[in-house]
PDB file of C-alpha atoms in Angstrom:
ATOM      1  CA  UNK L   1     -16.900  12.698   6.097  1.00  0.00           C
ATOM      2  CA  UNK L   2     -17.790  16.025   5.031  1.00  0.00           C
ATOM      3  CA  UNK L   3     -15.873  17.792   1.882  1.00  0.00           C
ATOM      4  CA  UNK L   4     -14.233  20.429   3.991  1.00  0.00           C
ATOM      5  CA  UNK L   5     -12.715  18.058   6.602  1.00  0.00           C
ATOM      6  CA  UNK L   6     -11.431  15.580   4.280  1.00  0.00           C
ATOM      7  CA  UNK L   7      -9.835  18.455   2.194  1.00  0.00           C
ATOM      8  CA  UNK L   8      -8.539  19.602   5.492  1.00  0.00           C
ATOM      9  CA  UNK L   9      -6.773  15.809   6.557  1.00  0.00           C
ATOM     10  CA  UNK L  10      -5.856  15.519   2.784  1.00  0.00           C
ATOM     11  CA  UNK L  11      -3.625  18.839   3.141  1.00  0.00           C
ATOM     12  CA  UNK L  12      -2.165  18.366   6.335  1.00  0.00           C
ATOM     13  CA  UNK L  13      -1.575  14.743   5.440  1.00  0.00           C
ATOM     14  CA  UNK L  14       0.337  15.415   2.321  1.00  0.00           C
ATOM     15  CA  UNK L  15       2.263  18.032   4.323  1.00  0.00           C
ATOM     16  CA  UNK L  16       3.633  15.741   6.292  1.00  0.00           C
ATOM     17  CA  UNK L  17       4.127  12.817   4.562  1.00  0.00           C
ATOM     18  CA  UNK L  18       6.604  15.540   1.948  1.00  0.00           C
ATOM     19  CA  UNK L  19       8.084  15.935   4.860  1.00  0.00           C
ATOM     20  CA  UNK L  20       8.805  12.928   6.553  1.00  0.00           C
ATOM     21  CA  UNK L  21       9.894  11.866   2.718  1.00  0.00           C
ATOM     22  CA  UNK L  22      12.403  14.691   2.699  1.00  0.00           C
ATOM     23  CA  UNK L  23      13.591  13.565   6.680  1.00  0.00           C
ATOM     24  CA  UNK L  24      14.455  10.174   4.762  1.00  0.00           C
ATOM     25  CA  UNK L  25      16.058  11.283   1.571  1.00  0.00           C
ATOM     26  CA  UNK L  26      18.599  13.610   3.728  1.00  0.00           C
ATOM     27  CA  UNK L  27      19.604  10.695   5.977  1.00  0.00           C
ATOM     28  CA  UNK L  28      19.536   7.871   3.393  1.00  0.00           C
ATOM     29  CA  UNK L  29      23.383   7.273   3.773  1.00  0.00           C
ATOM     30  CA  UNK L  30      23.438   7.299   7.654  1.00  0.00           C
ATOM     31  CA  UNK L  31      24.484   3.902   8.996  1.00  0.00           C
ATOM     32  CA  UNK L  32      20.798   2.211  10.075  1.00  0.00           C
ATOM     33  CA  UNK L  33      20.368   0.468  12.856  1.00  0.00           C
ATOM     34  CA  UNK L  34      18.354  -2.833  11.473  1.00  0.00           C
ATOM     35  CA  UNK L  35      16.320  -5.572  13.741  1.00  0.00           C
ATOM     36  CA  UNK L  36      14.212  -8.339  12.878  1.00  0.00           C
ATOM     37  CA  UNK L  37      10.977  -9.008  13.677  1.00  0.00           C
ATOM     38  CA  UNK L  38       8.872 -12.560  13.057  1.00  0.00           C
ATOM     39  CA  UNK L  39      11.828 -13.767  10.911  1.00  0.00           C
ATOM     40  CA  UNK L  40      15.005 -12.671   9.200  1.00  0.00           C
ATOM     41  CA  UNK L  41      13.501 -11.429   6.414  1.00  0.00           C
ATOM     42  CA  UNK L  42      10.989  -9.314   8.230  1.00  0.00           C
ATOM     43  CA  UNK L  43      12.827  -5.776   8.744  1.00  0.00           C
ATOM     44  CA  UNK L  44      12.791  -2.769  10.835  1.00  0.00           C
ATOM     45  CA  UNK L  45      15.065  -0.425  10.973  1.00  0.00           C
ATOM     46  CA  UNK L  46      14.803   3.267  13.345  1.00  0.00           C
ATOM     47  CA  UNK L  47      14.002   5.008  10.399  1.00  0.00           C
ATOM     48  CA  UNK L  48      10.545   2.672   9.776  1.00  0.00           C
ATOM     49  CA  UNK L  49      10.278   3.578  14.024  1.00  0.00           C
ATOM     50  CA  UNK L  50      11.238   7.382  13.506  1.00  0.00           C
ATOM     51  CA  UNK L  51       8.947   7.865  10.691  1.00  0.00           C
ATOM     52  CA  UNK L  52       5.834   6.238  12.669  1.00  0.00           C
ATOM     53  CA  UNK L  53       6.241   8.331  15.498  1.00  0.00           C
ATOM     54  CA  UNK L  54       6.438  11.253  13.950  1.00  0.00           C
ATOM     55  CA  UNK L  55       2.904  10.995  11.870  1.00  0.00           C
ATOM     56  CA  UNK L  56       1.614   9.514  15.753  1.00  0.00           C
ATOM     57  CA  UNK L  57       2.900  12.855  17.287  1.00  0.00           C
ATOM     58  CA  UNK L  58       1.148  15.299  15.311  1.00  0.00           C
ATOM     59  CA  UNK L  59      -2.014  12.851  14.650  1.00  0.00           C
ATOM     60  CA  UNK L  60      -2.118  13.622  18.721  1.00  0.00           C
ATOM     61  CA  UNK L  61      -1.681  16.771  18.886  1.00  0.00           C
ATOM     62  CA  UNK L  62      -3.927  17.947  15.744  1.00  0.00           C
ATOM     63  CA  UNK L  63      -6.362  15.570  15.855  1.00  0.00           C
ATOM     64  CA  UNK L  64      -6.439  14.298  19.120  1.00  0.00           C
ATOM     65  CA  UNK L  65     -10.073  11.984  19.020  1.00  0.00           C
ATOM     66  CA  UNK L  66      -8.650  10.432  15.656  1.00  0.00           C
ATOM     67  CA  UNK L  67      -6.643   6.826  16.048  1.00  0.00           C
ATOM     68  CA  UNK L  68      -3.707   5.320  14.237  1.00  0.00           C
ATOM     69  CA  UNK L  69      -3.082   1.732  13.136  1.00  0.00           C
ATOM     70  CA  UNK L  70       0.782   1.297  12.241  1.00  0.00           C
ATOM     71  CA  UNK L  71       3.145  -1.565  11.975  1.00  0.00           C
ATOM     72  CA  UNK L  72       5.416   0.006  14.402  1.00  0.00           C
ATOM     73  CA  UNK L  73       3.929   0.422  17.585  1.00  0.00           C
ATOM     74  CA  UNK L  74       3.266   3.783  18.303  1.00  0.00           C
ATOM     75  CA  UNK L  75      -0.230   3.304  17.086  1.00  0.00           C
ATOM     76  CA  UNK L  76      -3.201   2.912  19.043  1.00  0.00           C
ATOM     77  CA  UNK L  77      -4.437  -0.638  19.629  1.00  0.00           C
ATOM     78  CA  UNK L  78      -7.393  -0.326  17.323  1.00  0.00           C
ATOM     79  CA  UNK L  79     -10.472  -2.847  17.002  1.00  0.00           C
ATOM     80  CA  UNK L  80     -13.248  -1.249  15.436  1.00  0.00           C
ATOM     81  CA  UNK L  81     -13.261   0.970  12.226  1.00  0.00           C
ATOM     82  CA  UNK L  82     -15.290   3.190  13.653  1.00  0.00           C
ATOM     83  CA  UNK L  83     -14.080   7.293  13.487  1.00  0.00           C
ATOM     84  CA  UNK L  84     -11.270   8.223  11.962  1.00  0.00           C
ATOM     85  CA  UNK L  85      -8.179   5.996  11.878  1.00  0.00           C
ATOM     86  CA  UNK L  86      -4.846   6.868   9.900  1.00  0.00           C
ATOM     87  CA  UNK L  87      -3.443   3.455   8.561  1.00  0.00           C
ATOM     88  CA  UNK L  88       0.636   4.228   8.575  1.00  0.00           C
ATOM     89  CA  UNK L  89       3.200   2.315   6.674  1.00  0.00           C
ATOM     90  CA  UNK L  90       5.930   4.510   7.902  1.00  0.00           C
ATOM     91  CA  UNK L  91       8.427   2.415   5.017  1.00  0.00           C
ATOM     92  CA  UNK L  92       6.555   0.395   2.708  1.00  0.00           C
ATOM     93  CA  UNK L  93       9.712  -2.020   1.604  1.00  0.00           C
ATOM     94  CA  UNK L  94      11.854  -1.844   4.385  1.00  0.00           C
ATOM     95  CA  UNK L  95      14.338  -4.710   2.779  1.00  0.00           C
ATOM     96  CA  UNK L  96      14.558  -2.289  -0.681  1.00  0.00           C
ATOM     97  CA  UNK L  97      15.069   0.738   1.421  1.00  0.00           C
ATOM     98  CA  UNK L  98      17.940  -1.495   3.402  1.00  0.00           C
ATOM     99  CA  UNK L  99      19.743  -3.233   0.518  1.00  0.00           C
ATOM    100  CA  UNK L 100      18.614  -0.603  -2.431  1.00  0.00           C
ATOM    101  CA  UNK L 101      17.982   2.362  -0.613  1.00  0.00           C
ATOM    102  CA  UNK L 102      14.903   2.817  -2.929  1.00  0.00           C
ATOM    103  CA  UNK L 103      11.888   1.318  -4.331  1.00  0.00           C
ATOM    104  CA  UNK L 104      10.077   1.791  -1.201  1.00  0.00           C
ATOM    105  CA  UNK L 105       7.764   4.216  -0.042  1.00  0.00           C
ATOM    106  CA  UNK L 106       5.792   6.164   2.831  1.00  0.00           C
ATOM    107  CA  UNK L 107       2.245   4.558   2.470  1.00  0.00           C
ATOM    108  CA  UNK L 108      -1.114   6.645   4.486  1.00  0.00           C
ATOM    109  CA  UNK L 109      -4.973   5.749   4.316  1.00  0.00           C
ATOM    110  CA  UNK L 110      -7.377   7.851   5.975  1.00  0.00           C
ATOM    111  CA  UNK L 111     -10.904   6.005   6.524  1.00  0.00           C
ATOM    112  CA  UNK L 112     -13.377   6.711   8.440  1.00  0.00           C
ATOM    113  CA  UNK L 113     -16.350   4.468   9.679  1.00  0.00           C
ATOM    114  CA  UNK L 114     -14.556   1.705   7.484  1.00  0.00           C
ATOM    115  CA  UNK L 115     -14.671   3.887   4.468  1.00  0.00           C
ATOM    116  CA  UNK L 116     -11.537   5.017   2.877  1.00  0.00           C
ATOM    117  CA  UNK L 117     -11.579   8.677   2.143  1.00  0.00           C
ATOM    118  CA  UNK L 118      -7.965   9.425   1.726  1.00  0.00           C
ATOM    119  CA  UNK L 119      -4.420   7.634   0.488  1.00  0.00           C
ATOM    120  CA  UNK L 120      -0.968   8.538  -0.369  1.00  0.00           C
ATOM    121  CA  UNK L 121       1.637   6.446  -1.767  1.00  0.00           C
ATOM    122  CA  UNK L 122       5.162   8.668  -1.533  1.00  0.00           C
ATOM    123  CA  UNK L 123       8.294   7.163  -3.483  1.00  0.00           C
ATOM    124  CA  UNK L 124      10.090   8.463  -1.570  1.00  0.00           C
ATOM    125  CA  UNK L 125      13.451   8.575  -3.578  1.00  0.00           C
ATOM    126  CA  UNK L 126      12.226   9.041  -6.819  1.00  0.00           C
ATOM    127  CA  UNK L 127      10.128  12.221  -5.424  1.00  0.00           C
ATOM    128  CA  UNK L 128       6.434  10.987  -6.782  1.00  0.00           C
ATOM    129  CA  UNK L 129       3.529  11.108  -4.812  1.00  0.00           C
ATOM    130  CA  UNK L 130       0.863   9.466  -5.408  1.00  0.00           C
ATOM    131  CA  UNK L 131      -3.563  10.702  -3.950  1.00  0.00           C
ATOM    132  CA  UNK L 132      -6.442  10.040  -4.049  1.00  0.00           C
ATOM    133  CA  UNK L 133      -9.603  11.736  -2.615  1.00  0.00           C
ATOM    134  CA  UNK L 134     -12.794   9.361  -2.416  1.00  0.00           C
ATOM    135  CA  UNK L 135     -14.973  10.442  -4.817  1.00  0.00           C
ATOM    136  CA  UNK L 136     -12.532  12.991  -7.022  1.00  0.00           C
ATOM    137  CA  UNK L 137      -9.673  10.998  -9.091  1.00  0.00           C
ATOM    138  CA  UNK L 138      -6.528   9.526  -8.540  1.00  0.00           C
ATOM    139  CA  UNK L 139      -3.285  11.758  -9.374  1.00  0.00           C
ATOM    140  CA  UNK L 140       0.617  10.941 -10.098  1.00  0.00           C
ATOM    141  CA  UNK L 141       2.272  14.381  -8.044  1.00  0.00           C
ATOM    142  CA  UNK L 142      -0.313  16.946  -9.939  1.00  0.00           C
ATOM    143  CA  UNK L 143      -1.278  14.549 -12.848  1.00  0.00           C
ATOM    144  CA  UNK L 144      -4.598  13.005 -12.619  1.00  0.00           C
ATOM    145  CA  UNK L 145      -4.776   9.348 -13.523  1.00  0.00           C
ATOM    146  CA  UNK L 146      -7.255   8.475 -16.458  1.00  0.00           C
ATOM    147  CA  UNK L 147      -9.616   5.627 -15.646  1.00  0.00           C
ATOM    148  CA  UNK L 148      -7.950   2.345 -15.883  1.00  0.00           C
ATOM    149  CA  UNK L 149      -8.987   1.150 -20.277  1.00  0.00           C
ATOM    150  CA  UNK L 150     -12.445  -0.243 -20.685  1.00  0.00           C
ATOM    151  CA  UNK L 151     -11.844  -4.000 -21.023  1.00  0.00           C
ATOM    152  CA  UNK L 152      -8.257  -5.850 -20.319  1.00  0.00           C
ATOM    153  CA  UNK L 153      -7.491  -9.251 -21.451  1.00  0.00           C
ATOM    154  CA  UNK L 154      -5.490 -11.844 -19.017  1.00  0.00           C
ATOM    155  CA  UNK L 155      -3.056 -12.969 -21.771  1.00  0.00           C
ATOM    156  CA  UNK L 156      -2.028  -9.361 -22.499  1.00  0.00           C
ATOM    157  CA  UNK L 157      -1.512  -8.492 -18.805  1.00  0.00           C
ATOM    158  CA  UNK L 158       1.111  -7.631 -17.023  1.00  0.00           C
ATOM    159  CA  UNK L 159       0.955  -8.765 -13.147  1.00  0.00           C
ATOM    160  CA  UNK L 160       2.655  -8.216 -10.197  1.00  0.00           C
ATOM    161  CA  UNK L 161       3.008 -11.801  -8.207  1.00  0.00           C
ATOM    162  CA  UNK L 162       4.838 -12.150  -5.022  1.00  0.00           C
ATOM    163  CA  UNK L 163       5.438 -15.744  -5.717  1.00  0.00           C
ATOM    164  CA  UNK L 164       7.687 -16.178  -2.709  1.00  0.00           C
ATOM    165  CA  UNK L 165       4.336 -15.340  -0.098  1.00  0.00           C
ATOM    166  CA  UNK L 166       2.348 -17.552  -3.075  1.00  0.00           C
ATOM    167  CA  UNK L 167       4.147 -20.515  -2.465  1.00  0.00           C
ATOM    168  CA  UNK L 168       4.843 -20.400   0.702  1.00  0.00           C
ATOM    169  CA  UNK L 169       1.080 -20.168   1.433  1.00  0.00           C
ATOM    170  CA  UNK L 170       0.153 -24.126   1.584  1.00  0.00           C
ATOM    171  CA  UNK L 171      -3.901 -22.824   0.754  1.00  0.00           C
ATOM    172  CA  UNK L 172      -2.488 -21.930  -2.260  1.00  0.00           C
ATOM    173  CA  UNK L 173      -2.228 -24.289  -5.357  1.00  0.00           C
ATOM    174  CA  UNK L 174       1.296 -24.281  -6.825  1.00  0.00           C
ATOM    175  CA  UNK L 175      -0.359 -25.416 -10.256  1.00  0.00           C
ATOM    176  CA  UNK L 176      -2.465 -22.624 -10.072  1.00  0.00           C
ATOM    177  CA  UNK L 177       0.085 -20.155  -9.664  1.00  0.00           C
ATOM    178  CA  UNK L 178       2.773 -21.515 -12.325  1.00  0.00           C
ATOM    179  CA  UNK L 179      -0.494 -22.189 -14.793  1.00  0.00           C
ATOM    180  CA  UNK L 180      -1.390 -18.034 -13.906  1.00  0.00           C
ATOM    181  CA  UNK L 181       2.461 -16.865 -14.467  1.00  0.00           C
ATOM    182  CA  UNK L 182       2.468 -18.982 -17.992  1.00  0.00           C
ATOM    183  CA  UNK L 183      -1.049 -17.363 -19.181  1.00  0.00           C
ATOM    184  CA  UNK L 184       0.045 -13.609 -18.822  1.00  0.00           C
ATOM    185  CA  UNK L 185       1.908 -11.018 -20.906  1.00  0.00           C
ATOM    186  CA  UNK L 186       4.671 -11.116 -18.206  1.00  0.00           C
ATOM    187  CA  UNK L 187       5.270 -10.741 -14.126  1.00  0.00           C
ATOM    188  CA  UNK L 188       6.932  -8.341 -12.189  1.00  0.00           C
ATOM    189  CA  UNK L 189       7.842  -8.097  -8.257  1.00  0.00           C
ATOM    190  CA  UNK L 190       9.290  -4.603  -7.097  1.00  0.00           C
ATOM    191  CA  UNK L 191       9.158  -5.578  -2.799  1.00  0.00           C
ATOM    192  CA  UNK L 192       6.589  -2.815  -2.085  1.00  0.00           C
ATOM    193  CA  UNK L 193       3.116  -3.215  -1.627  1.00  0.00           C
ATOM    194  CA  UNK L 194       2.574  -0.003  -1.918  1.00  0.00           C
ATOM    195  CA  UNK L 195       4.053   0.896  -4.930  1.00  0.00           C
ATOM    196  CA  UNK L 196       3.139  -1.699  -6.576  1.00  0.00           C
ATOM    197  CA  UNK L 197      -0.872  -0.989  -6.235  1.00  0.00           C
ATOM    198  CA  UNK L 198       0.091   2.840  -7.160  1.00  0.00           C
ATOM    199  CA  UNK L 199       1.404   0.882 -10.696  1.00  0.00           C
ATOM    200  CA  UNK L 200      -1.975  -0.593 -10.677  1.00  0.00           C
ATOM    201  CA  UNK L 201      -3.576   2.490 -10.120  1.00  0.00           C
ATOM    202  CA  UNK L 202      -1.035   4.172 -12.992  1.00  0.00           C
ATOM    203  CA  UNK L 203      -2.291   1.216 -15.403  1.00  0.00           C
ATOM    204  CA  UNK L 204       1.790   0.358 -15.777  1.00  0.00           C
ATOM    205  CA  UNK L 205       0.601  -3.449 -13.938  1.00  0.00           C
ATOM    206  CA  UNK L 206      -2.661  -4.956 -14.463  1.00  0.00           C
ATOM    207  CA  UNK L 207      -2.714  -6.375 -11.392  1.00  0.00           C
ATOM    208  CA  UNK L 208      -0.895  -7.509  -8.130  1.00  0.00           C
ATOM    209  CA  UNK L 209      -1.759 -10.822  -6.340  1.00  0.00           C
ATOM    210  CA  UNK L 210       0.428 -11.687  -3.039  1.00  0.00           C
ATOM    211  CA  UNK L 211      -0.787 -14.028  -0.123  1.00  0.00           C
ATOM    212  CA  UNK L 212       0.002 -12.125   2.844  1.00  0.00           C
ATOM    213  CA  UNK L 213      -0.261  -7.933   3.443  1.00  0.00           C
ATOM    214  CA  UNK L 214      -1.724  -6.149   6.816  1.00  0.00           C
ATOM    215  CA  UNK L 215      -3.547  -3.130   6.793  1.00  0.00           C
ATOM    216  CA  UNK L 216      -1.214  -0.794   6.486  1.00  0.00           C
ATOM    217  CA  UNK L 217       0.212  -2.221   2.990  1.00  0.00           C
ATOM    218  CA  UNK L 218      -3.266  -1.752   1.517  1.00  0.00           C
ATOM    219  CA  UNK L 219      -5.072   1.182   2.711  1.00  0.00           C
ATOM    220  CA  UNK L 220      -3.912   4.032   0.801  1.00  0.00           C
ATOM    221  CA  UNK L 221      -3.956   1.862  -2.638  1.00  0.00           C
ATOM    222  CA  UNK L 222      -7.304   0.594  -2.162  1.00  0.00           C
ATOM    223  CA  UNK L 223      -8.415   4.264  -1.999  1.00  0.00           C
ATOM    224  CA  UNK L 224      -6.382   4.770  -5.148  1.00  0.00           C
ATOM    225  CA  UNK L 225      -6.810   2.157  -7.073  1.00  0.00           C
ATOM    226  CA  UNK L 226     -10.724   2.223  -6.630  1.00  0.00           C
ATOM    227  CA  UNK L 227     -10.433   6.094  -7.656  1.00  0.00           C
ATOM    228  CA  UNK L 228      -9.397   4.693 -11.474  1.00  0.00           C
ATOM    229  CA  UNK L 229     -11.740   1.978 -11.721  1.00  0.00           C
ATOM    230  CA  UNK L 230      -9.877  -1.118 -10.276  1.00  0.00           C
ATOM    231  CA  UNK L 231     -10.859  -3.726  -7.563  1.00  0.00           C
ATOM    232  CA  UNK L 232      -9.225  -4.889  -4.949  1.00  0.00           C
ATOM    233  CA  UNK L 233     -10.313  -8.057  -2.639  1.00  0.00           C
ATOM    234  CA  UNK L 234      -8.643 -10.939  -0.933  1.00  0.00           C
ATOM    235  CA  UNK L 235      -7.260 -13.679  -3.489  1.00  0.00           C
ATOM    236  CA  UNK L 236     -11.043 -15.385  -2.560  1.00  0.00           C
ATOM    237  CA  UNK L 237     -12.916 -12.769  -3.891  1.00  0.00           C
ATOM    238  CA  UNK L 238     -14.003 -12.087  -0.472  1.00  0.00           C
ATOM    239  CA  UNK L 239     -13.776  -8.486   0.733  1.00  0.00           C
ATOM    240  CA  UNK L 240     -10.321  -7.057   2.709  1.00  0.00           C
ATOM    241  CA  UNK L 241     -10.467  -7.052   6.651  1.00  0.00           C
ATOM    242  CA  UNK L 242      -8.675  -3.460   7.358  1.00  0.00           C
ATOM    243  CA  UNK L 243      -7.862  -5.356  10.641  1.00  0.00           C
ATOM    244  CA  UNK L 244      -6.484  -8.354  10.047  1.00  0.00           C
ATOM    245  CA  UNK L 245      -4.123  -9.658   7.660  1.00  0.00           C
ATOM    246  CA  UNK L 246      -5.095 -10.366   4.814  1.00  0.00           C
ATOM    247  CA  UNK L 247      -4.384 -12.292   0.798  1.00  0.00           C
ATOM    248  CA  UNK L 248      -4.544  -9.446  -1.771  1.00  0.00           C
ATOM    249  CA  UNK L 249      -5.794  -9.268  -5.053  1.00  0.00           C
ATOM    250  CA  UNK L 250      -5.964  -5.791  -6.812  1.00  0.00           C
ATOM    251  CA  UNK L 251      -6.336  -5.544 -10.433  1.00  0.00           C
ATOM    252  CA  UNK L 252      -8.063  -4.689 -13.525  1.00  0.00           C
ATOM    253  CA  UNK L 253     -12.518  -5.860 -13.061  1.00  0.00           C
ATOM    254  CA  UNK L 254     -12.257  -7.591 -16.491  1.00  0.00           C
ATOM    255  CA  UNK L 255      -9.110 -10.417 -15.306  1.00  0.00           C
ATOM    256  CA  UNK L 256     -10.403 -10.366 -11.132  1.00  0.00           C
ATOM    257  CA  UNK L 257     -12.793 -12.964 -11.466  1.00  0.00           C
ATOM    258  CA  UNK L 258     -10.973 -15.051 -13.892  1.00  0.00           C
ATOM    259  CA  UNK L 259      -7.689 -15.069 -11.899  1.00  0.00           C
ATOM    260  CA  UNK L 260      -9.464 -15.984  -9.176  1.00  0.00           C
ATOM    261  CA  UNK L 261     -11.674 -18.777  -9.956  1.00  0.00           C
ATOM    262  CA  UNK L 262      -9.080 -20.725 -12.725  1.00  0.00           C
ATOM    263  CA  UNK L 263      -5.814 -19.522 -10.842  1.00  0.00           C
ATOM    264  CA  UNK L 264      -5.756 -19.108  -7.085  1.00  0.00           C
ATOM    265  CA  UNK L 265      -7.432 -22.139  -6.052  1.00  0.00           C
ATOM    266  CA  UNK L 266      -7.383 -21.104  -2.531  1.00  0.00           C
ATOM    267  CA  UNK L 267      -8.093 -24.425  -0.713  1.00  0.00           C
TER     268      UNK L 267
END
């Protein structure tokens, strides 16, 4: 992707994800209509379906020969990486933005021919947005990121686990994990993917290890988190299938390997 068109999707992107944020922020308090999807825990409200067809309306109509791949279903059904797609997470959190109304967050990656050029993580109630550009830094709103320290040491880490996808994962040893949570600095869960790779990315977590993301959790924090010098794969090692769903590991390079070859045990 040339400079000029990814500074063009970068604008226009940010445009509207400020203003889909704002759309949510002025109608937090409505009543919401709320469903369930695979489970009772697995949310959707018509603000996750308002926000997804909005970005799928004006993807159409300003970029007509791009696709999208949302969680929603106003997406195209995609297969290939090849183009441009626009990975939506129209709410990244859906059960914070239900029972907190906050910690969650508008979440858009831009790749094209596999490669991702472009992400932005929006909080949306706390107002901070964060980018990334492939190639030129990672910012908080207009603050760019410094690269993530040159070394990090497990036992002083902080890491985001989502035990409750950990455990419920029967690949995953249970040893592993309790042995992991009793050799770091401390753990953390905040209920959105999203956010919690822009922490990554901000060098406030270490790390972030959960069993069970899609797509559009991860694409717009890989492209950040990459931007400061962090990794992300599957909890394997091997690397993330932007179509299929997928265990995440994204952290600091100097605790990846060792988290994942004494911790996750995948079986």
């Amino acid at each position: 992707m040339n400079k000029q068109l990814k500074d063009q999707l970068y604008t226009q992107a940010k445009e509207w994800v400020l203003e889909a944020g704002d759309h949510i922020r002025k109608h937090i308090d409505q009543p919401l209509k709320i469903d369930t999807k695979s489970d009772a825990n697995d949310l959707v409200t018509e603000m996750d379906e308002q926000t997804e067809q909005y970005f799928a309306e004006r993807i159409n109509e300003h970029y007509p020969s791009h696709q999208l791949l949302g969680e929603e279903g106003f997406g195209d059904e995609v297969t290939a990486l090849d183009g441009t797609i626009w990975i939506v997470d129209p709410i990244d959190g859906t059960m914070n933005f239900v029972h907190q109304k906050r910690n969650f967050a508008i979440s858009v990656g831009i790749y094209h021919d596999g490669v991702g050029e472009i992400g932005l993580i929006y909080d949306v109630m706390a107002d901070v947005l964060y980018t990334a550009k492939r190639g030129e830094g990672a910012f908080k709103n207009d603050r760019r990121l410094p690269d993530l320290q040159p070394s990090k040491d497990l036992a002083t880490s902080i890491l985001a686990v989502n035990t409750f996808w950990a455990l419920k994962n029967k690949r995953v040893s249970e040893e592993g994990i309790h042995r992991l949570v009793q050799k770091v600095r401390g753990t953390r869960s905040f209920g959105s993917a999203a956010l919690e790779f822009a922490f990554v990315a901000e060098g406030i977590l270490d790390g972030y290890l959960t069993m069970s993301l899609m797509p559009w959790d991860v694409a717009a924090g890989i492209v950040i988190v990459n931007e400061v010098g962090g990794i992300t794969t599957k909890a394997d090692g091997e690397p993330v299938d932007m179509l299929k769903k997928n265990s995440i590991l994204t952290c600091h390079p100097s605790i990846h390997e060792e988290i994942i070859n004494e911790y996750v045990s995948l079986k």
